[in-house]
């Protein structure tokens, strides 16, 4: 863009045209060129004589934005006190530059300067007042402007001013006042009607907006694109499919369906209805598309979980030469995560770097989430550190990254840093942190988060209450979990979390009660519901109920579901129904490691050791790698059969495969050797363990000592058990009986006294019977 030829005399008209071109073109060099034009206007005297030139300079400076220069133009112009034109221009320019408070200040200075407002003063000032209300500033200024306009009689015939007032009252949340003002307007145009529709929609009054559109057409005012573009998305959000279809029909009848903005809104609307065929049909029928069109279609498929279609659509978008923006890439990345296409995600990251978009807040947040879910915690952290203006989503993504990748302590530290940086944790923060409490078994931290969520009134959020139920259940605090469940809104996740929690406790029968309540409440069962209930049936030996659930699964065609099939295997193997388990096992088309492990455990538990060992060998032949549970299963089988040498061979094999022994492996070996009377070797294994033995290991040693009457080692094992599980009555009773059988009455009395001093009582046993369709639990010894 060049300045006018110096050989040509500057005129107000030529400079005005030049400034307008600068305003339209913009660009990095526009500021310098604008100042040159300003200087030329001053030197030539054209600026002092031309209000349009001064107005153009005001608008151009404000658009840069260079507000101080715009104010200087007004302050030094000799005609500023003769007309409202320049004041209106600056007010309009500042409002357009998202500076509504400054725009209102221009109006105030104008009035104090004695300049009489004209027919454009109040619409521009009211536009700024509406924007100020949205920004939380000057809530009463619009009412003052309304009163001033009435006193000057500027609302009786000025449609523009009336339309702006309708918009102002809508922004204030006063839809009734907007409607009253609309009714009092002597003249209305299509903008008036659209302003009323927008006022209703802004305040969540869809039915009133629909009636206004119908009334508008009956009044003979034809709808335009603006009428429909505001209403179509609202129909999608409110799931008003019937009226949405009517609007689409109206667009077709009016010939407006080819307008890009309206077509984009229709694509999005059908996507929210879940009618993806209609959404794609509108998209494919668009004669012209922009980036928003592609993003609308991509958003529909992302929302529906059709990730393969998202990828295909993105490829088509690239082939059409449309450059993806931040919204496109931030929508694509989650789809790639769900598809497991990490290599493509890294390519998207590279593309964003080449386009200079890597630090766009939406893309950066999506990249962090992607790297965290693929286990690249350090890469996610590096992206987080580069973000200058982090929002709450950024912090939550980083907290989730740390919590999901084993850095729970760092996640909690980051929450504190987040608050120091002025961001307040929200429900997503809590939902990310609570699973970390479960993994750390930190009941104290979980309670602190619970208390914080209560203070912030977040505990009523369904996701938060479900996360609290899950955290308390996994920390073994089922009574606290149940309290939250009883007080909160419930969905299938709420029921499933508690069903699974009870199924892994001594209160398994509560899982069956909740399963029944879930049906009564009209909440649909899913795979997790059935898994929890089958686990409870297996632990309760409630095989009749388990078989009934099996029948339901068969009717629902769910019996071959991998997780449910494994749960059925667990049920039937624990009940000794190995033939039924074998039939289910053989029907599983893709047996995973859990399927094989369950069968090996079941056959080993019921003494069919040859079958257990055969399955162990077949598992490897089937291409399924052993895991630590596989060796627990085969070592347990060796223990049941007293096969010491074979057990030692499997233990050595496990070590050779770089599977690190866990507590249960050592417990199996101690049990195996102890049953064979090799107690000194048991003691040697415990002393050489790479970590401190837990109650399973010491319990196995104590049980072996009971079989072989080794009181010295039994005392050693019991001392550790009394420390690890001081409330467990069985260990006290076992040692006390050993002392009694050996005639060591004083030692037996000491154990009884210790139990009383620690208030240890025998764990209550539960029995249950079925009465009609209800399961009744009884406490043995209860009144």
mmCIF file of N, CA and C in Angstrom, residues 91 94-95 99-110 112 124-133 137-139 141-142 145:
data_model
loop_
_atom_site.group_PDB
_atom_site.id
_atom_site.type_symbol
_atom_site.label_atom_id
_atom_site.label_comp_id
_atom_site.label_asym_id
_atom_site.label_seq_id
_atom_site.Cartn_x
_atom_site.Cartn_y
_atom_site.Cartn_z
ATOM 1 N N UNK A 91 -16.841 6.631 19.657
ATOM 2 C CA UNK A 91 -17.599 5.707 20.500
ATOM 3 C C UNK A 91 -17.798 4.370 19.796
ATOM 4 N N UNK A 94 -14.370 2.459 19.518
ATOM 5 C CA UNK A 94 -13.925 1.842 20.778
ATOM 6 C C UNK A 94 -14.771 0.616 21.128
ATOM 7 N N UNK A 95 -16.078 0.709 20.884
ATOM 8 C CA UNK A 95 -16.941 -0.448 21.137
ATOM 9 C C UNK A 95 -16.561 -1.611 20.232
ATOM 10 N N UNK A 99 -13.766 -2.269 23.718
ATOM 11 C CA UNK A 99 -13.467 -1.360 24.831
ATOM 12 C C UNK A 99 -14.743 -0.590 25.192
ATOM 13 N N UNK A 100 -15.793 -1.303 25.662
ATOM 14 C CA UNK A 100 -17.083 -0.638 25.886
ATOM 15 C C UNK A 100 -17.044 0.440 26.967
ATOM 16 N N UNK A 101 -16.251 0.238 28.019
ATOM 17 C CA UNK A 101 -16.186 1.242 29.087
ATOM 18 C C UNK A 101 -15.622 2.556 28.549
ATOM 19 N N UNK A 102 -14.573 2.472 27.689
ATOM 20 C CA UNK A 102 -13.990 3.670 27.093
ATOM 21 C C UNK A 102 -14.981 4.338 26.133
ATOM 22 N N UNK A 103 -15.773 3.528 25.423
ATOM 23 C CA UNK A 103 -16.777 4.084 24.515
ATOM 24 C C UNK A 103 -17.831 4.878 25.283
ATOM 25 N N UNK A 104 -18.240 4.361 26.437
ATOM 26 C CA UNK A 104 -19.221 5.081 27.259
ATOM 27 C C UNK A 104 -18.627 6.357 27.838
ATOM 28 N N UNK A 105 -17.324 6.336 28.133
ATOM 29 C CA UNK A 105 -16.663 7.542 28.631
ATOM 30 C C UNK A 105 -16.670 8.641 27.572
ATOM 31 N N UNK A 106 -16.529 8.273 26.279
ATOM 32 C CA UNK A 106 -16.614 9.245 25.187
ATOM 33 C C UNK A 106 -17.988 9.910 25.181
ATOM 34 N N UNK A 107 -19.045 9.103 25.380
ATOM 35 C CA UNK A 107 -20.401 9.667 25.437
ATOM 36 C C UNK A 107 -20.509 10.662 26.598
ATOM 37 N N UNK A 108 -19.983 10.293 27.763
ATOM 38 C CA UNK A 108 -20.056 11.181 28.933
ATOM 39 C C UNK A 108 -19.335 12.505 28.654
ATOM 40 N N UNK A 109 -18.148 12.448 28.056
ATOM 41 C CA UNK A 109 -17.381 13.667 27.755
ATOM 42 C C UNK A 109 -18.110 14.533 26.733
ATOM 43 N N UNK A 110 -18.765 13.857 25.797
ATOM 44 C CA UNK A 110 -19.525 14.591 24.776
ATOM 45 C C UNK A 110 -20.657 15.406 25.421
ATOM 46 N N UNK A 112 -20.845 16.352 28.579
ATOM 47 C CA UNK A 112 -20.263 17.413 29.412
ATOM 48 C C UNK A 112 -19.730 18.568 28.566
ATOM 49 N N UNK A 124 -25.156 3.925 19.164
ATOM 50 C CA UNK A 124 -23.758 3.544 19.381
ATOM 51 C C UNK A 124 -23.458 3.390 20.876
ATOM 52 N N UNK A 125 -23.976 4.330 21.680
ATOM 53 C CA UNK A 125 -23.733 4.280 23.124
ATOM 54 C C UNK A 125 -24.437 3.072 23.745
ATOM 55 N N UNK A 126 -25.653 2.763 23.280
ATOM 56 C CA UNK A 126 -26.372 1.603 23.811
ATOM 57 C C UNK A 126 -25.679 0.304 23.433
ATOM 58 N N UNK A 127 -25.105 0.259 22.232
ATOM 59 C CA UNK A 127 -24.332 -0.915 21.831
ATOM 60 C C UNK A 127 -23.165 -1.129 22.795
ATOM 61 N N UNK A 128 -22.483 -0.025 23.155
ATOM 62 C CA UNK A 128 -21.380 -0.116 24.116
ATOM 63 C C UNK A 128 -21.897 -0.513 25.495
ATOM 64 N N UNK A 129 -23.063 -0.014 25.886
ATOM 65 C CA UNK A 129 -23.630 -0.344 27.205
ATOM 66 C C UNK A 129 -23.966 -1.826 27.292
ATOM 67 N N UNK A 130 -24.508 -2.405 26.187
ATOM 68 C CA UNK A 130 -24.819 -3.843 26.179
ATOM 69 C C UNK A 130 -23.541 -4.664 26.331
ATOM 70 N N UNK A 131 -22.471 -4.259 25.613
ATOM 71 C CA UNK A 131 -21.193 -4.975 25.719
ATOM 72 C C UNK A 131 -20.609 -4.836 27.125
ATOM 73 N N UNK A 132 -20.800 -3.655 27.748
ATOM 74 C CA UNK A 132 -20.295 -3.435 29.109
ATOM 75 C C UNK A 132 -21.009 -4.337 30.108
ATOM 76 N N UNK A 133 -22.321 -4.519 29.913
ATOM 77 C CA UNK A 133 -23.085 -5.402 30.811
ATOM 78 C C UNK A 133 -22.546 -6.829 30.727
ATOM 79 N N UNK A 137 -19.602 -4.582 33.586
ATOM 80 C CA UNK A 137 -19.285 -3.186 33.882
ATOM 81 C C UNK A 137 -20.503 -2.294 33.628
ATOM 82 N N UNK A 138 -20.628 -1.240 34.404
ATOM 83 C CA UNK A 138 -21.645 -0.194 34.209
ATOM 84 C C UNK A 138 -23.040 -0.764 33.944
ATOM 85 N N UNK A 139 -23.591 -1.554 34.856
ATOM 86 C CA UNK A 139 -24.904 -2.169 34.586
ATOM 87 C C UNK A 139 -26.048 -1.168 34.451
ATOM 88 N N UNK A 141 -25.830 1.991 33.113
ATOM 89 C CA UNK A 141 -25.635 3.029 32.101
ATOM 90 C C UNK A 141 -26.677 2.945 30.990
ATOM 91 N N UNK A 142 -27.071 1.747 30.601
ATOM 92 C CA UNK A 142 -28.064 1.593 29.542
ATOM 93 C C UNK A 142 -29.403 2.194 29.922
ATOM 94 N N UNK A 145 -29.163 5.886 29.459
ATOM 95 C CA UNK A 145 -29.230 6.229 28.043
ATOM 96 C C UNK A 145 -30.654 6.134 27.508
#
